[in-house]
Amino acid sequence: MEYNNEYNLDLYPKKLHWKEGDLTATRTTMWSGPGCHEGCQVIFYTDDDGKLVKVEGDPNSPFNQGRLCMRCLELPELVNHEERLRYPLKRAGERGEDKWERVSWDEAYDIIEEKVRAFQEKDGPESIISMIGTGRNVSQVIAHNQYANFGGPDLTLCFLSGDSCMLPRTALCYVVMGNQWVADMSQFRPDRYENDPEWQIPECIVIWGTNPVVCNSDAFLGHWIVEAMKRGSELVTIDPQLTWIASKSKYWLRLRPGTDAALALGMMNVIIGEDLVDHDFIDKWTYGYEALAERVKDYPVEKVAEICWVEPELIVEAARFYAKAHPSTIQWGLAVDMSKIGTPTAHAIACLAGITGNIDNPGGNILIDQACGLEFGYNSGIEYLKEGMVEKRLGNSKYNLKKYGFTASSQSDCILVACETGLDEKGDPRPVNMLWIQSANPITNMGQDAPRIYRAMKNVPFICVVDLFKTPFAVACADLLLPCAMSNERDCIRVWFDPVRSLTKCSSFYEAKEDEQIMIDLGHRLNPDAWPEWVKEPRDYMNWRLQVGNCGFTMEELENEHAGMIYNDFRYYKYEKGLLRPDGQPGFMTPTGRYEFYISLFDSWGVDALPYYEEPPTSPVATPELAEEYPLVLTTGKRSFEFFHSEWRQANTTSRELHPVPYFDIHPDTAAKYGLHEGEWAWIENQMGKCRQVVRLNATLDERVVSTEHGWWFPEQEAAEPSLFGVFDCNPNNLIPMCENGESGYGAPIKCGMAKVYPCTPENSAPEDQPTYQVTRTNGYTHGPSHKSDTPSFYDQNK
């Protein structure tokens, strides 16, 4: 069908390849690094030499309907960037010296094989740990490689404290309802919006802790909400800052960072107290409503308003609007995860949807699994682990959600402690001999307390990094650095929710290899019994997985007969039809068979089975004495159109031209109070450390809150220590602790700390006063001036 009459669809034939003048067009999907979570369908244009020269959105795609963000459009700049890794590199000097020797792929594989076999023999395969950056198509690769090739049980998000990226929400959803959920924007059928006879436009969309049109997170394209708005949806946005989409909302609730659980409980207090609940859904399909109703009595609106810094009348009006609208849906994001009580916060929001009956209904929150039921995530290849190995995962003996497999990964903080001490969470010996780190840049982006991670890496004998560019982590920590392919250089299948999509290789870059190719090559060396002889290339691997999954099509058929995408049969109200349980009975895949407000598993584990609120570890309420020195609430990770986490920071790109430096947002009155001026550099400091960013005045913030960007490094600066591309100097993760998790093991206070701010001056900005220098040369922080240097100061270089 035609989605936009402005397109001349004859220019975009529904086939895999065609010619446009001197260029070859390839219909494919943009997903791997660099990119985002989304997987939009695109047209790649390559010249006669196979060089990528242009990217367009595919207007024939029901998924994104030709729309793209600047990161896709800018892809040729990064694909062809002069600083991109071209060959395997072996460290030639000490770690941090940025001295490398080019080696062949066979030599690199020899080194890996030698190390893996030696570590397996010495301390067992559990001494080898794999770590991943943000999801995308590397998820199944790193898992299958870890389990089938290395044989160890530990795979984790790369030092992300509390696994605070979707996993707290995912684990919670599985114990409450047995599935994941997502806001319904008609995205799981090819006939979108009013052309889908079953879909209903949500009257109310709650955007909770995400900026969807900028970040497009969790396999959810933010523009879908804009399309719903065009058709009549109204919004409730819950965010400490006035984003573009919040400015278009019926209600904007500017809550104090880290108090989301209290707000959800307060909204339920209104909805239950005014009997705005869906009694039919509650009576037939839920468990523990009476207990929940009793719990929310502890959160009257006046109390919640004081906690959250939101007007009580606004809480009441937003709660009523959400409950009375039919249907209503919630699209939540990372801010839900990034508090110590990430899991109870997700629980409270899930209860909010449940009491209003907006579960798996048209226009509500729909339950969804991987496309075609394929396991292309963190369980890929787990069947190859030896018996008893999963039980050895770090964190399993401490956290029941990990122990019982509600997400298939190890606990990141426990891995850090094992790297530091050689002990597991029980105090038993657990050496970490090797880290395999794929598409992650932890001291820049993913790991909290970045200086602590930097120091811990000195204890790990061998670290291999697979990435697109030489990153600060690679320079500081890697012994072997392998170049990987980008989206236009891959044959792959994308199955994170429907539709199944193909990535089709249309070019190559020097010796950069697909992550799948690296995994396959190592597999035939390290554990050939786990690999069919005919699986030699990524396309073979995809067809093998499709065959094992009984999908009924090959990758070639997906590309050529289905224009690169296949939608599966999607149905609403699956819990009524016996489609959620293996026994075919109606209900949810939970111990009670019901949607659990009162989580029966939590009850059996002796933990609170109902949602609750707890103050962040450091806050004006929890630590008033600390607030005297650090009076501002610090939230981190503000998103921008130009970047995806630490990607796209290379010089000579459009992203850096538009966004050259890191900014932090502060209310104009607060800036004036502390002597800060827009466009000038300032220090942000707390009890853990400091970083510097450029002042940006933002009158929409509460005067008591400052908001920083994350993921910053400067590839144009010196790579070797003590510079490390300036990685620690602007990094707010310097100010965030590791190992302050909730009782579930999930969640960490990443978006709800405390800080003070003050101007950068010549007196406090000498080279030896910079965080990067202090971390790499003094192994710690010295907040005041230390010995002097003849090197020009940061202040002099940038004033």
PDB file of C-alpha atoms in Angstrom, residues 21 47 111 118 130 168 191 242 261 288 293 325 343 411 466 475 511 538 613 688 701 736 776 794:
ATOM      1  CA  GLY A  21      22.183   5.635 -12.962  1.00  0.00           C
ATOM      2  CA  ASP A  47      29.274   2.842  -6.742  1.00  0.00           C
ATOM      3  CA  ILE A 111      46.399 -15.897  19.671  1.00  0.00           C
ATOM      4  CA  ALA A 118      45.251 -22.209  28.206  1.00  0.00           C
ATOM      5  CA  SER A 130      32.042 -12.051  27.235  1.00  0.00           C
ATOM      6  CA  PRO A 168      15.032  -4.628  34.870  1.00  0.00           C
ATOM      7  CA  ASP A 191      -1.346  -2.654   7.153  1.00  0.00           C
ATOM      8  CA  LEU A 242      10.556  19.548  28.589  1.00  0.00           C
ATOM      9  CA  ALA A 261       7.796   4.497  41.480  1.00  0.00           C
ATOM     10  CA  GLY A 288      -3.359  -9.778  44.173  1.00  0.00           C
ATOM     11  CA  ALA A 293      -5.186  -1.608  46.618  1.00  0.00           C
ATOM     12  CA  ALA A 325      -9.252   6.996  28.088  1.00  0.00           C
ATOM     13  CA  THR A 343      12.477  -3.436  39.276  1.00  0.00           C
ATOM     14  CA  GLN A 411      25.138  -9.666  36.908  1.00  0.00           C
ATOM     15  CA  VAL A 466      35.932  -6.179  18.597  1.00  0.00           C
ATOM     16  CA  VAL A 475      43.734   1.790  23.911  1.00  0.00           C
ATOM     17  CA  GLU A 511      39.800  -6.583   6.394  1.00  0.00           C
ATOM     18  CA  PRO A 538      27.265 -15.565   7.973  1.00  0.00           C
ATOM     19  CA  TYR A 613       9.088   3.418  46.601  1.00  0.00           C
ATOM     20  CA  MET A 688      32.928  10.342  43.853  1.00  0.00           C
ATOM     21  CA  LEU A 701      14.377  22.193  34.425  1.00  0.00           C
ATOM     22  CA  ILE A 736      28.050   7.298  39.586  1.00  0.00           C
ATOM     23  CA  THR A 776      45.740   7.348  34.490  1.00  0.00           C
ATOM     24  CA  PHE A 794      42.483  22.851  29.285  1.00  0.00           C
TER      25      PHE A 794
END
